[in-house]
Tab-separated table of C-alpha atoms in Angstrom:
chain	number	residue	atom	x	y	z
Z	279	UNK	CA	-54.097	55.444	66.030
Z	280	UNK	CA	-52.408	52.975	63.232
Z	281	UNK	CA	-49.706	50.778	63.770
Z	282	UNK	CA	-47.365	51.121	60.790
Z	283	UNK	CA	-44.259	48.960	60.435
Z	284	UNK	CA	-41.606	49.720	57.968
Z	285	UNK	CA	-39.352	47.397	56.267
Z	286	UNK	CA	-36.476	48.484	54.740
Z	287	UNK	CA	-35.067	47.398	51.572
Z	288	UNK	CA	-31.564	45.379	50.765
Z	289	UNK	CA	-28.448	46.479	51.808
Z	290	UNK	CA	-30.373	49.163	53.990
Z	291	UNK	CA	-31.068	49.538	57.998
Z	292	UNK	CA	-34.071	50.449	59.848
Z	293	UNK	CA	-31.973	53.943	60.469
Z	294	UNK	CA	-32.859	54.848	56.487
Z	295	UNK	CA	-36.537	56.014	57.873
Z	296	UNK	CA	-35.416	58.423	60.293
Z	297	UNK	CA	-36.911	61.349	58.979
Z	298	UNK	CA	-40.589	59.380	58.498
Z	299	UNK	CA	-40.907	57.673	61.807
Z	300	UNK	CA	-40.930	61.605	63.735
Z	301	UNK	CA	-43.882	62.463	61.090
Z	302	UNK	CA	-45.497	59.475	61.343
Z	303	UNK	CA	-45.569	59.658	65.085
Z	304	UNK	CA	-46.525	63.254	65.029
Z	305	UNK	CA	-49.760	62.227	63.022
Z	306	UNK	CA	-50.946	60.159	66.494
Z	307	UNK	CA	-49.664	56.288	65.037
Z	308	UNK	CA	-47.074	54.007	66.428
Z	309	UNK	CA	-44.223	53.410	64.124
Z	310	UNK	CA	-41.276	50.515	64.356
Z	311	UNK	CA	-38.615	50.536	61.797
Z	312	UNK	CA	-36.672	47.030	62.761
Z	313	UNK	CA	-33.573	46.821	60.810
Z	314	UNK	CA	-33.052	43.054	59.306
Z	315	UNK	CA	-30.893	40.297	60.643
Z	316	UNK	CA	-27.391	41.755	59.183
Z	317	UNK	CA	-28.099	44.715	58.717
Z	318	UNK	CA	-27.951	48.354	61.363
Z	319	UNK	CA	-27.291	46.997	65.117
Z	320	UNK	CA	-27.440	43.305	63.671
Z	321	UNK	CA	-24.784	43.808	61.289
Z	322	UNK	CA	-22.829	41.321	63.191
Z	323	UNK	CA	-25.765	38.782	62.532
Z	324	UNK	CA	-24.692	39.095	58.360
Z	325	UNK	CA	-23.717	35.321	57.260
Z	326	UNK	CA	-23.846	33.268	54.544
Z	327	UNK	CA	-26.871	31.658	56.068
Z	328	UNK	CA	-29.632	34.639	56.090
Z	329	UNK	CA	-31.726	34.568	53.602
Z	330	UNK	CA	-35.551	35.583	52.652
Z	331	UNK	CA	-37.187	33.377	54.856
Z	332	UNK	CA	-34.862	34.723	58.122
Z	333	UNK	CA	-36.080	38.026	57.393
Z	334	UNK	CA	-39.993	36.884	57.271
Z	335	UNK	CA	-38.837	35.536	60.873
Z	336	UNK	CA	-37.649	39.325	61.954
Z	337	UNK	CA	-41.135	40.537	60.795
Z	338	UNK	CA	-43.641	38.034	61.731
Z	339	UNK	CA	-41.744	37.770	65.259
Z	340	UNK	CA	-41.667	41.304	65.875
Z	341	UNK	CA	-45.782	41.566	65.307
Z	342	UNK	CA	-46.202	38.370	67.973
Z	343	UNK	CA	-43.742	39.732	70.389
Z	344	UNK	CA	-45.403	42.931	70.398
Z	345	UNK	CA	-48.078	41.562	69.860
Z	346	UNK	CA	-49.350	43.722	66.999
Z	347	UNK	CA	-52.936	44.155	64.952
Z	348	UNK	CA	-54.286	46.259	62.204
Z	349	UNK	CA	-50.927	46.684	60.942
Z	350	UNK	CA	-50.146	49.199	57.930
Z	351	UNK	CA	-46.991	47.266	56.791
Z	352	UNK	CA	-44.449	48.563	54.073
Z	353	UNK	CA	-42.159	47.148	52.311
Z	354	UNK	CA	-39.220	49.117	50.729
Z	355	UNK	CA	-37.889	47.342	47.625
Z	356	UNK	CA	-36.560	44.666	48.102
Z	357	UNK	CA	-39.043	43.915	51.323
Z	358	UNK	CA	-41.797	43.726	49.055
Z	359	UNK	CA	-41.455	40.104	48.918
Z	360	UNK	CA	-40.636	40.313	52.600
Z	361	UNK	CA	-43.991	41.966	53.607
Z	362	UNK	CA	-45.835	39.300	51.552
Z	363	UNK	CA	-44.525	35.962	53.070
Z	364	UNK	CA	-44.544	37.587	56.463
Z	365	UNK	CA	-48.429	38.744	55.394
Z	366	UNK	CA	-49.090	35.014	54.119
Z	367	UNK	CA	-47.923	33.727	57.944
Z	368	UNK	CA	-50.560	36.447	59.786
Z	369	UNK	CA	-52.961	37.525	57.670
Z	370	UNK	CA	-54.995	38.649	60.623
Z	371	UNK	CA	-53.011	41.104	61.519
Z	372	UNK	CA	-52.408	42.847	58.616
Z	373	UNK	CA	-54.499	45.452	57.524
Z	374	UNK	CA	-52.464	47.031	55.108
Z	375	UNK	CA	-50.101	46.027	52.707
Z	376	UNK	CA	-48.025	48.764	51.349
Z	377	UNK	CA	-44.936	48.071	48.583
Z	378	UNK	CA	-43.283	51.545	48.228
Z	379	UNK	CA	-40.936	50.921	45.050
Z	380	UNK	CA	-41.157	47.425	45.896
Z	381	UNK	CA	-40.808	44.183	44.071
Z	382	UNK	CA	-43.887	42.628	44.498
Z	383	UNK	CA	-43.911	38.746	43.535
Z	384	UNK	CA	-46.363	35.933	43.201
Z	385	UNK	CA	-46.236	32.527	44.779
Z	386	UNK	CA	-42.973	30.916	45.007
Z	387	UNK	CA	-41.281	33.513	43.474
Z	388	UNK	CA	-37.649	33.944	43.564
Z	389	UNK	CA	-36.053	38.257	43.397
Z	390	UNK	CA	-34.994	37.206	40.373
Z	391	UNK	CA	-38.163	36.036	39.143
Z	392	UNK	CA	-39.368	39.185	40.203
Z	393	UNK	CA	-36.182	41.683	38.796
Z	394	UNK	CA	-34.564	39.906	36.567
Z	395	UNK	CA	-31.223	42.008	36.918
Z	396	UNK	CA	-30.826	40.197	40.123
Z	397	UNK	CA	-29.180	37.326	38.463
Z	398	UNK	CA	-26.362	39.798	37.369
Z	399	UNK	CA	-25.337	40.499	41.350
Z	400	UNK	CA	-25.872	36.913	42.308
Z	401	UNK	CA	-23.121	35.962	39.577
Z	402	UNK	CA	-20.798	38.374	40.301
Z	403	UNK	CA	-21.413	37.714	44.282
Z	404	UNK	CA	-20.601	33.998	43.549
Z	405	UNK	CA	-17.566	34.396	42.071
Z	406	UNK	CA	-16.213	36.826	44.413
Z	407	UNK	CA	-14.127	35.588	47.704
Z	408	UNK	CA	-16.724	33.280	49.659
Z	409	UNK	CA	-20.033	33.681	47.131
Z	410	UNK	CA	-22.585	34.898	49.027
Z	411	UNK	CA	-22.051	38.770	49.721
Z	412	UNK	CA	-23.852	41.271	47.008
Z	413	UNK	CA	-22.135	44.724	47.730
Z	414	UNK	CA	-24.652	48.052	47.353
Z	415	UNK	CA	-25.070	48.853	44.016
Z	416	UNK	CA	-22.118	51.965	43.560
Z	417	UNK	CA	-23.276	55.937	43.064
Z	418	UNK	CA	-23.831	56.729	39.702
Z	419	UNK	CA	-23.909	60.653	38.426
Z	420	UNK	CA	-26.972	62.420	38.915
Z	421	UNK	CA	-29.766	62.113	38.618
Z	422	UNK	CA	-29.174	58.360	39.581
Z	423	UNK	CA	-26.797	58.619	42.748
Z	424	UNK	CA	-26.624	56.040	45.422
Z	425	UNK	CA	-30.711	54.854	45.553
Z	426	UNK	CA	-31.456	57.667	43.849
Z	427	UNK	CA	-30.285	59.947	46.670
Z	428	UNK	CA	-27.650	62.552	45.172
Z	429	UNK	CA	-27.239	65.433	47.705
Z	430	UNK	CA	-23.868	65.061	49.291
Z	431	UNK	CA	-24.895	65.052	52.982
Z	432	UNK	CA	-27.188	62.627	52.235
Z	433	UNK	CA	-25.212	60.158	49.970
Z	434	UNK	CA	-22.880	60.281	53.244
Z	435	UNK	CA	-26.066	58.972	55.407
Z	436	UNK	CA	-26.791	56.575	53.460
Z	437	UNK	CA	-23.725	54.513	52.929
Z	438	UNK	CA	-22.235	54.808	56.264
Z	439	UNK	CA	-25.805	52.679	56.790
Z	440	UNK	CA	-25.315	50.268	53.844
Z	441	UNK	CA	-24.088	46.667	54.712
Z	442	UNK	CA	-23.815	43.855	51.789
Z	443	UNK	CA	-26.778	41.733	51.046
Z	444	UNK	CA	-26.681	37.883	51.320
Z	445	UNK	CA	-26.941	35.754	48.034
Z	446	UNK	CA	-30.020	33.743	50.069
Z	447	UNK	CA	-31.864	36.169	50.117
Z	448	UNK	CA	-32.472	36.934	46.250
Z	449	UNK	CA	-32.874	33.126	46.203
Z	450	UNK	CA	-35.720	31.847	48.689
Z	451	UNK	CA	-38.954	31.590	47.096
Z	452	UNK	CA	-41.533	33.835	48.673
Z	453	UNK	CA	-44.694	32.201	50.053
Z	454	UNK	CA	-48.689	32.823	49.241
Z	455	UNK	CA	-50.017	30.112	49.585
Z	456	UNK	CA	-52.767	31.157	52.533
Z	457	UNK	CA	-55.986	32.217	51.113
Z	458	UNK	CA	-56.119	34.891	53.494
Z	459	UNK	CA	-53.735	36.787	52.447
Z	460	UNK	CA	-55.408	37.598	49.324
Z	461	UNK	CA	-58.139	39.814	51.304
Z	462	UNK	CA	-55.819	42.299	52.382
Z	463	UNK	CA	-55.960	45.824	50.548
Z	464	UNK	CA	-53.083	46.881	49.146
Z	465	UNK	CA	-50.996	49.985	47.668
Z	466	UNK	CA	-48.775	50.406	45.454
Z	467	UNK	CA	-46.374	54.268	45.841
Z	468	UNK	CA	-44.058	53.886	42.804
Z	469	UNK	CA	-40.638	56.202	42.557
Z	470	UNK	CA	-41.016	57.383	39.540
Z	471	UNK	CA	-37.890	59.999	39.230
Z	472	UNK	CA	-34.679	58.712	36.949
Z	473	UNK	CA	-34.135	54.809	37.283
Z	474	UNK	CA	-30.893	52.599	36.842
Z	475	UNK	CA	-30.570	50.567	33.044
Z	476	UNK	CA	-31.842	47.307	33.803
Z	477	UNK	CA	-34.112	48.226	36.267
Z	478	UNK	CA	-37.592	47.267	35.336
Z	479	UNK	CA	-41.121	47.367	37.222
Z	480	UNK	CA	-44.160	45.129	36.442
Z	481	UNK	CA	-47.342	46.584	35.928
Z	482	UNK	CA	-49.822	46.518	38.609
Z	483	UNK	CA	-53.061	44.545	37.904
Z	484	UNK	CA	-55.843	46.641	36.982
Z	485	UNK	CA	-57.712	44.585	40.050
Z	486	UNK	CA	-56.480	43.698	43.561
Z	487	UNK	CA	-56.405	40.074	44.969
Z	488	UNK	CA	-59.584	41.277	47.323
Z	489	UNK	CA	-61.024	41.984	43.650
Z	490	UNK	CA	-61.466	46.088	44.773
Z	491	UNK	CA	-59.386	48.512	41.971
Z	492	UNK	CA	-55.700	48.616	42.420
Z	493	UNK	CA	-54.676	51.710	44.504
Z	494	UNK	CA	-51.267	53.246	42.637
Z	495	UNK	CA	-49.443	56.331	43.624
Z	496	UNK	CA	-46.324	58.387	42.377
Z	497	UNK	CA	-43.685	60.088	43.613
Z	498	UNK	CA	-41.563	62.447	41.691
Z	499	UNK	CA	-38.250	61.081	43.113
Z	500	UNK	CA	-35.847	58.384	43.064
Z	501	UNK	CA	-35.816	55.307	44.642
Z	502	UNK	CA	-35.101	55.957	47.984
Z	503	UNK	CA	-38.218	57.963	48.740
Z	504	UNK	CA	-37.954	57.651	52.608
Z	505	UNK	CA	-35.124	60.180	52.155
Z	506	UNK	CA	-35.507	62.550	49.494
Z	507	UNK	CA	-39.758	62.813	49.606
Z	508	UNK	CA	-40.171	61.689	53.500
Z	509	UNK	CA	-42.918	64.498	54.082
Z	510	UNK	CA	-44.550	63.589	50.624
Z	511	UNK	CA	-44.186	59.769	51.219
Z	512	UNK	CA	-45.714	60.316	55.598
Z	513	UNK	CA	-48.396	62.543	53.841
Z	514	UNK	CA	-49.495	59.110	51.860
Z	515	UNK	CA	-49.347	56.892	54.686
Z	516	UNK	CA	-51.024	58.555	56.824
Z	517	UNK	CA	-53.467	58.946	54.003
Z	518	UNK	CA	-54.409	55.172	54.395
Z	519	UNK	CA	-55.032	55.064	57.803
Z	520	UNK	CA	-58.290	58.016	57.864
């Protein structure tokens, strides 16, 4: 049995891998889904004040409190640079670094470093009433939808889950800075259905940090995989843990 831990992305809750965690489970692994300081049953939480670094905290103190090893953790999106800074803190636990569509930075990297576009929220979050809140990113018409998710049931799902993302958070620098860190194996699952203009992806090294090949994988879908593929995406994590 693996211990995976999912992280979701911005302006998500832990609720958005419903449909993994049962498949997951069925496969013989413990699975927690947290959802982020301000965001599912910590909506109340959302301030001005949460930022990158506060959601490291809800990682890294969820794996102490439960006390958690060998862990298979992914990071959706956004939570790409979440999973790493939380990785640099306890590289001993983690056996698995996953980033499923995920931004995935160097040191002190900012999101915007990472996805340029992010600038274009942060602006229009700072001029709005109070500057910090980025609202979801609206539907579009198929085959873009709401995070790539167009069926209507499921569009209906998703944003009565959506909360608006603090301006901090596309601002703190992500840390890797512990040697450590760069021994950990790591995948890459891109989304590779219809995309957003703007959105861009950087190539993934030819090499991992451990120096073994990188490990890339594709799913014909868009970016919110944990809905629209969640068989296809549970089939490839359970894949890393035989």
């Amino acid at each position: 049995m693996s211990t995976i831990l999912l992280v979701h992305g911005a302006w998500h809750s832990g609720d958005c891998w419903e449909r993994v965690i049962p498949l997951l489970e069925s496969a013989g692994h413990r699975v927690l889904a947290p959802s982020l300081t301000g965001y599912g049953e910590k909506a109340h939480l959302l301030g001005p004040e949460v930022g990158l670094d506060t959601h490291v905290d809800d990682v890294v103190g969820l794996i102490h409190e439960e006390d958690l090893a060998e862990v298979v953790l992914v990071g959706h999106s956004y939570a790409g640079l979440v999973i790493s800074s939380a990785a640099n803190e306890v590289p001993d636990r983690i056996a698995h670094l996953v980033y499923l569509d995920a931004m995935v930075p160097e040191d002190g990297e900012t999101a915007v470093d990472v996805q340029p576009v992010t600038q274009k929220l942060i602006d229009l979050a700072t001029e709005s009433d109070g500057g910090w809140r980025v609202p979801p990113l609206p539907e579009q018409p198929a085959p873009f939808g709401l995070f790539g998710v167009t069926e209507p049931a499921d569009v209906a799902w998703l944003r009565s889950m959506l909360s608006d993302q603090p301006v901090r958070c596309l601002q703190q620098p992500v840390r890797l800075n512990n040697a450590d860190v760069n021994a950990i194996p790591r995948t890459h699952i891109h989304c590779v259905g219809a995309k957003p203009e703007g959105i861009t992806r950087r190539p993934v090294p030819p090499t991992q940090p451990n120096g073994s090949p990188a490990q890339v994988w594709e799913l014909p879908t868009g970016h919110d995989c944990m809905i629209t593929m969640s068989a296809e995406l549970s089939q490839l994590l359970v894949k890393l843990t035989l």
